[in-house]
Every structure is written in C-alpha cells, then in structure tokens.
Amino acid sequence: MDYFPKPALIWNNEFEKLFTASKVGEGGQVLKQVSLSDEELKEKLQLFCDIVNEYDTYKLSGEGWQTLGFLLYLYEAPFIWRVRDLYDLVDKSKHREDVPIAVALIGQGKTGKSTLGRRLAAKLTGALNFTGSGEFEERNKYVNKAISDVINEYLQTSGPVSPLMIDDVRPDLTTRQYFEDMIKRNSNSITGPMPTAIFTMNKEDDSKGVVSNRHEIARRIWFLSFESSFKGNSKEGDLKVDELLNRADSDLYYLCQQLLEEYFKDISEEDAIKIQADFLYPIKKILKDLLVKYDLFQEIEKFFEKDNYDYALYRGKSDWHMLIEQVKEPDDFSFIESSYKHNLINKRLINCQMGPIKIMVVHRWGCTIIIFRVSMKFLIVVSMVLLDS
C-alpha cells in the first residue's frame, strides 16, 4: 500500500520551484498559479476565519487559539524546511531541531480533532489520502512500529514537501524509543527540502493514551490539545461542520504556497530575526497582509497576537485544576514551583507542613490568583499560574 500523500507537492532543486505530481516518485509539473478575484479571495479568507471562530465560539471552552495554530502550520508545512535551514544560518541560539517537523492534534473523542485534522485539512490542501492508523496493520501487526517506519521512509525521500497525514494515531507512539530515535535522527540530520507529518491522537485512560513529555519529543512535535466538546446536540454540530466542508477548497492553500515561494527568495535581516523568534512568522505575515487588505483581520486578531500555543502550559493548567478539585482540608500539602512561566508543575518540590491549608481562587486582571492560607499569619500567593482564556 502506498501511504505517501496524493497528490504531492515536490520541491525541484534545479528550478528552485514547487512542482505538483499525482504521487511521490512520479514526474511533476510547475505549480499552477492560482488566480482569484477579490470577491473569491475574500470568501476563502472568510472561511479561514470561520473555521477558527467555529472552534472557539461553538465549543464549551473555546479552542480557537490551537485551531489557528494548526491551520498556520498546515499552510506553511511545505516550507518548514526553509525555516529549519534559516535557523542554522541566523543565530546559533536556536537550531533546526527547534522547528517541529510534525504537529499532533491530541485530546478526547468527539472534540473535532479528526474533523479539523482530517476532513477539513484534506479539503483545504486538496489531499486525497489522509491515512487511518488501522491501514498500517497490513504492513506490520505492530501498528506503532509500522507508522514509525513509514514516517522515516517518507522523511528520507528526496523531493516531497507535502505533509504526511495519519488519523487516529495512538499517543503512546511518542513514548517508543525507536520513534524518538527516528524523529531525533531525521530532525537533526536532514538539510534542504523535507516533508512534515500531521497526526490526530485520541487520549485513552490507560498507558496507551499518554504522550511523551520528554523534551526531545516536545521540541520536534508540536502538540495541540483539543478537549472541549461542541455546544448543543450532535446534529447541530454536524450541520455546522458540513457547512464549513461544503465551502472548503484548496485555492487559498495553493495561493499561500505561491506567496511563500516568492517570500523565501529574499528574506530581509529583520524578517530573519522574526522567523528566529517564531517559526510560523512567514505564513502569519502573508495571511495577516491578506486579512487586513480585505478587512477581516479583526475577526481572529486576538489569536494572531498570542504566542504560539504551548502544550506544556495546557498540561500545567490542567494539573492545577485537578489540584484545586482534589484538595479540601489536607493535613499537609505539597505543590511544585517553577521558575519558567509555561512549565508550571515540573521543577522543585516544596513541602508545606504548617497545618491545614485553605485555598482561595481569585480571577482578576486577565489571570487567576491562587492563595494558599497555611495559617492565620502565613499566606502563599501564587499569581498568574492560570491564564484565563
């Protein structure tokens, strides 16, 4: 079975241009230029905004931030290798392996991960084969190993830059040593054109539902958490999704590839510094310019202005929520303090043994302040540990 993307975007080194081919390994042709009227382009940009807002407004807890992040990565994926090469040229404080070569949408079932990461992604990029993990069984009964081997083969293939899309991958794939070694080896060693990978992952209650928290994985795979269900009944949600799918096509995606190709021909020193700070800066700049031109930027500006989604921040926030839920009147209490604002529960253990603890949670100034009252005379105040969304 051929697991590689169809059709495929191919980088042609001779012409220094993107080509398209019906599949990897076949001869292609120069990427056809997309020509859209102002009205047509505005409609495509409106859909882009609507997808982000759908995942923010119509969920019990808004997830527009990570939705925008995924779409930006999806649109920039064929040029991620350019960013990686630039990191090695500009400043040695960061390296090519600091640019993720994969993105994983992870969370509970029925949260819209596969809808976004499979159905919408396929229509937005024109992909014809977003492979399900079960299809790898015919290659190897050990599905995780089969997936790891296929990813390795694809990353090692010369030419293709389209993302390899795999649905319903078990999160514990990321904990396998052979997978970590493969991701590290390819991320560290490959220079020049290379593809990326996109996964959707369902959390489970057992060890198979746990993703690796190792730094070696987290710097090379960008995890985006999707945990919230859609509001209303499932029929209403399906209708909203169908409406988005019916409007979706690949025109904006291919237009962005044209604009990215042109953009990377001549990177200014100022832009190189901005890319060093944010690997998604190229696609953000291109899309922001288009959105501003058609008076649509304000619809998703609040997500554009944020830093890129940080899964470590989400995990820390979840741990604090669980902590508050579980602690009532303990005889003693332990919590973990971090000197790094986005990594909340993994640095230094502080044991507090001064008697019963009261917890007060105060929402002020766009953040949450947690106050631990250990005694009448002693307070521990932890401020800005939970960022209000």
XYZ file of C-alpha atoms in Angstrom:
389
model
C 0.000 0.000 0.000
C 1.208 3.495 -0.834
C 0.915 5.621 2.315
C 2.515 8.747 0.857
C 0.430 11.862 0.031
C -1.532 12.071 -3.222
C -1.227 14.433 -4.979
C 2.180 15.582 -3.766
C 3.982 18.885 -3.689
C 7.588 18.388 -4.797
C 10.462 20.836 -4.424
C 12.501 20.919 -7.615
C 16.072 21.915 -6.770
C 17.028 22.532 -10.400
C 14.350 25.143 -10.961
C 14.053 26.114 -7.276
C 10.296 25.939 -7.524
C 7.374 23.911 -6.251
C 6.081 21.223 -8.594
C 2.958 19.091 -8.295
C 2.767 15.375 -9.050
C -0.068 12.843 -8.875
C 2.021 10.898 -6.349
C 5.520 10.762 -4.886
C 8.042 9.353 -7.352
C 6.286 10.486 -10.495
C 7.355 13.373 -12.693
C 5.540 16.585 -11.946
C 4.911 19.996 -13.369
C 5.379 23.532 -12.092
C 2.737 24.500 -9.556
C -0.124 26.145 -11.391
C -0.656 29.764 -10.427
C -3.886 30.459 -8.578
C -5.812 33.457 -9.865
C -8.721 34.684 -7.751
C -10.934 37.735 -7.996
C -11.147 39.999 -4.947
C -14.567 38.582 -4.136
C -13.380 34.980 -4.417
C -10.282 35.573 -2.301
C -12.304 37.311 0.384
C -14.639 34.296 0.520
C -11.656 31.960 1.044
C -10.265 34.176 3.792
C -13.692 34.395 5.419
C -13.833 30.604 5.565
C -10.391 30.561 7.205
C -11.709 32.934 9.891
C -14.957 30.996 10.251
C -13.131 27.723 10.960
C -11.122 29.371 13.732
C -14.193 31.034 15.218
C -16.280 27.853 14.900
C -13.792 26.048 17.135
C -13.810 28.951 19.566
C -17.418 30.144 19.744
C -19.309 26.877 19.381
C -17.308 24.880 21.910
C -17.982 24.654 25.629
C -14.476 26.014 26.096
C -13.008 27.999 23.209
C -10.198 26.379 21.222
C -9.644 28.962 18.510
C -6.033 29.501 19.589
C -4.887 25.988 18.791
C -7.164 25.812 15.725
C -5.449 28.828 14.205
C -2.079 27.305 15.101
C -2.929 24.110 13.257
C -4.119 25.935 10.128
C -0.987 28.080 10.084
C 1.234 25.006 10.357
C -0.782 23.218 7.670
C -0.367 26.141 5.248
C 3.345 26.607 5.977
C 4.215 22.889 6.065
C 5.700 22.709 2.518
C 8.196 25.414 3.535
C 9.013 24.316 7.084
C 12.345 23.091 5.705
C 13.181 26.650 4.668
C 12.661 27.828 8.233
C 14.819 24.971 9.539
C 17.675 25.872 7.208
C 17.353 29.540 8.173
C 17.667 28.694 11.876
C 21.108 27.248 11.246
C 22.223 30.349 9.337
C 20.951 33.191 11.504
C 21.775 32.531 15.143
C 23.195 29.562 16.992
C 20.907 30.143 19.981
C 18.377 28.002 18.107
C 18.836 25.052 15.795
C 16.900 23.315 13.040
C 15.561 20.755 15.517
C 13.743 23.579 17.328
C 11.376 23.784 14.358
C 8.792 20.987 14.725
C 8.663 18.545 11.821
C 5.251 17.249 12.899
C 2.075 18.537 14.507
C -0.247 16.352 16.600
C -3.857 17.166 17.472
C -4.479 15.346 20.741
C -7.480 15.073 23.040
C -10.656 13.251 23.925
C -13.019 11.797 21.348
C -15.836 13.884 19.859
C -13.883 17.147 20.126
C -13.491 17.817 16.405
C -9.867 16.718 16.015
C -10.454 14.419 13.059
C -12.900 16.867 11.510
C -10.233 19.572 11.583
C -7.116 17.451 11.136
C -8.527 15.043 8.568
C -11.675 16.160 6.783
C -11.091 19.910 6.665
C -7.319 19.588 6.240
C -7.811 17.268 3.276
C -10.227 19.639 1.533
C -8.147 22.715 2.294
C -4.995 21.157 0.815
C -6.574 19.030 -1.922
C -5.231 15.834 -0.315
C -6.865 12.601 -1.464
C -5.463 10.172 1.084
C -5.411 11.001 4.774
C -4.488 7.548 6.072
C -6.075 5.963 9.139
C -3.779 4.166 11.586
C -5.643 0.894 11.079
C -4.461 0.765 7.474
C -0.905 0.184 8.698
C -1.768 -3.275 10.085
C -1.233 -4.894 6.703
C 2.363 -3.691 6.818
C 3.082 -4.766 10.409
C 0.789 -6.116 13.125
C 2.651 -3.761 15.463
C 0.952 -0.619 14.192
C 3.128 1.858 16.053
C 6.263 0.359 14.524
C 4.694 0.373 11.059
C 3.757 4.049 11.377
C 7.227 4.954 12.610
C 8.847 3.095 9.700
C 6.612 4.782 7.093
C 7.286 8.232 8.553
C 11.017 7.502 8.453
C 10.834 6.381 4.817
C 8.849 9.459 3.841
C 11.147 11.899 5.629
C 14.109 10.252 3.891
C 12.526 10.537 0.431
C 14.055 13.248 -1.722
C 11.703 15.858 -3.133
C 8.258 15.731 -1.478
C 7.292 18.524 0.912
C 3.583 17.746 1.387
C 2.682 16.691 4.948
C 2.049 13.001 5.587
C -1.350 12.853 7.297
C -2.289 9.995 9.654
C -5.540 9.830 11.616
C -6.154 8.155 14.991
C -2.540 7.510 15.982
C -2.079 6.101 19.473
C -0.421 8.718 21.706
C 1.958 6.122 23.148
C 3.734 6.034 19.774
C 5.600 9.108 21.040
C 6.894 7.152 24.059
C 8.531 4.402 21.984
C 12.308 4.619 21.909
C 12.511 3.659 18.234
C 10.130 6.526 17.381
C 12.049 9.061 19.438
C 15.327 7.948 17.859
C 13.807 8.222 14.376
C 12.390 11.711 14.957
C 15.639 12.958 16.505
C 17.810 11.477 13.757
C 15.797 12.955 10.909
C 15.198 16.292 12.606
C 18.897 16.723 13.353
C 20.433 15.452 10.129
C 18.219 16.338 7.159
C 19.041 19.612 5.445
C 17.277 21.158 2.493
C 13.806 20.104 1.296
C 11.973 17.686 3.595
C 8.330 16.906 4.343
C 6.429 17.030 7.627
C 3.766 14.913 9.337
C 0.309 15.585 10.781
C -1.347 13.285 13.331
C -4.626 13.151 15.199
C -4.470 11.298 18.520
C -7.203 10.168 20.899
C -6.448 10.213 24.602
C -7.227 6.997 26.442
C -7.413 6.085 30.106
C -4.553 3.602 30.005
C -0.860 3.971 29.243
C -1.597 3.931 25.502
C -3.254 7.321 25.847
C -0.225 9.145 27.235
C 2.088 11.250 25.073
C 5.771 11.611 25.792
C 6.682 14.594 27.938
C 10.351 14.313 27.042
C 11.982 17.486 25.774
C 13.480 15.576 22.837
C 9.969 14.907 21.527
C 8.294 18.170 22.545
C 10.743 20.351 20.609
C 10.260 18.317 17.408
C 6.496 17.620 17.522
C 4.043 20.438 18.181
C 1.195 19.112 20.332
C -2.153 20.913 20.118
C -4.759 19.950 22.705
C -8.446 19.602 21.821
C -10.518 18.676 24.872
C -13.765 20.605 24.689
C -16.987 19.300 23.158
C -19.183 21.348 20.860
C -22.231 23.089 22.295
C -25.723 21.806 21.561
C -26.624 18.388 20.238
C -24.569 16.380 17.772
C -26.956 17.094 14.887
C -26.428 20.847 15.228
C -22.660 20.337 15.338
C -22.743 18.134 12.243
C -24.681 20.786 10.326
C -22.119 23.468 11.205
C -19.240 21.211 10.166
C -20.959 20.248 6.901
C -21.458 23.923 6.091
C -17.716 24.551 6.518
C -16.795 21.462 4.492
C -19.101 22.465 1.650
C -17.321 25.820 1.365
C -13.783 24.419 1.667
C -11.366 24.039 -1.238
C -7.610 24.275 -1.793
C -7.413 27.652 -3.587
C -6.170 29.652 -0.578
C -3.672 26.918 0.322
C -2.092 26.936 -3.128
C -2.112 30.728 -3.266
C -0.191 30.725 0.023
C 2.347 28.294 -1.471
C 2.936 30.736 -4.335
C 3.360 33.621 -1.917
C 5.651 31.621 0.394
C 7.818 30.572 -2.538
C 8.217 34.219 -3.502
C 8.746 35.313 0.103
C 11.647 32.932 0.722
C 13.531 34.122 -2.360
C 14.711 37.203 -0.497
C 14.463 37.247 3.304
C 15.339 40.564 4.916
C 17.537 40.620 8.004
C 14.595 41.970 10.001
C 12.338 39.118 8.890
C 15.066 36.548 9.585
C 15.140 37.725 13.210
C 11.345 37.489 13.425
C 11.386 33.977 11.970
C 14.015 33.020 14.530
C 11.574 34.090 17.238
C 8.529 32.445 15.627
C 8.786 29.615 13.096
C 5.275 30.449 11.831
C 6.087 34.085 11.124
C 6.229 33.685 7.290
C 2.686 32.359 6.955
C 1.425 34.741 9.641
C 2.805 37.691 7.699
C 1.301 36.530 4.398
C -2.138 35.770 5.818
C -2.233 38.865 8.003
C -1.490 41.080 4.985
C -4.346 39.438 3.078
C -6.770 39.591 6.010
C -6.001 43.259 6.645
C -6.441 44.058 2.940
C -9.944 42.575 2.967
C -10.872 43.987 6.394
C -11.091 40.564 8.065
C -8.093 40.551 10.384
C -10.088 41.780 13.381
C -12.145 38.564 13.316
C -9.199 36.464 14.522
C -6.753 39.152 15.681
C -6.863 38.034 19.319
C -5.415 34.642 18.323
C -2.820 36.091 15.935
C -1.457 38.346 18.649
C -0.868 35.474 21.082
C 2.320 33.460 21.302
C 2.099 30.070 19.619
C 0.081 27.502 21.540
C 2.115 25.813 24.268
C 1.051 22.290 25.253
C 3.189 22.467 28.408
C 1.099 25.432 29.534
C -2.100 23.460 28.937
C -0.803 20.472 30.904
C 0.231 22.717 33.771
C -3.162 24.397 33.787
C -4.914 21.023 33.893
C -2.742 19.889 36.789
C -3.658 22.998 38.791
C -7.353 22.450 38.113
C -7.079 18.863 39.338
C -5.150 20.047 42.389
C -7.856 22.521 43.364
C -10.581 19.908 42.830
C -8.857 17.306 44.985
C -7.578 19.368 47.920
C -10.088 20.017 50.706
C -8.533 20.108 54.162
C -5.261 18.155 53.967
C -3.040 17.777 56.989
C -0.110 18.657 54.842
C 0.201 19.785 51.273
C 2.815 19.622 48.551
C 2.950 21.616 45.360
C 5.589 22.273 42.726
C 7.011 25.676 41.927
C 8.514 26.612 38.575
C 10.762 29.475 37.601
C 9.578 29.164 33.995
C 6.111 30.620 33.423
C 4.962 27.985 30.884
C 6.132 24.894 32.714
C 4.103 25.021 35.837
C 4.456 21.725 37.584
C 7.832 20.204 36.996
C 10.646 21.978 38.796
C 11.085 21.945 42.592
C 9.002 20.240 45.266
C 8.137 22.349 48.284
C 6.693 20.531 51.282
C 4.383 22.612 53.408
C 3.667 21.157 56.853
C 2.250 24.052 58.864
C -1.225 22.700 59.340
C -4.466 22.713 57.307
C -4.492 24.731 54.103
C -7.317 26.852 52.756
C -7.377 27.642 49.042
C -8.863 30.819 47.579
C -9.104 31.376 43.827
C -9.499 34.976 42.645
C -9.999 36.000 39.000
C -8.530 39.428 38.318
C -6.721 41.274 35.528
C -6.944 38.520 32.947
C -5.342 35.895 35.141
C -6.141 33.684 38.113
C -4.565 34.244 41.507
C -4.394 31.244 43.821
C -3.953 31.959 47.529
C -2.978 29.190 49.948
C -3.701 30.065 53.579
C -1.470 27.844 55.657
C -2.247 29.549 58.943
C -3.767 32.806 60.145
C -0.390 34.504 59.775
C 1.100 32.817 56.742
C -0.077 33.093 53.137
C 1.368 31.659 49.957
C 0.207 33.607 46.933
C 0.780 32.104 43.501
C -0.168 34.659 40.895
C -0.710 34.229 37.173
C -0.415 30.459 37.276
C -3.570 30.039 35.244
C -4.044 32.236 32.224
C -7.707 32.964 31.686
C -8.855 32.265 28.155
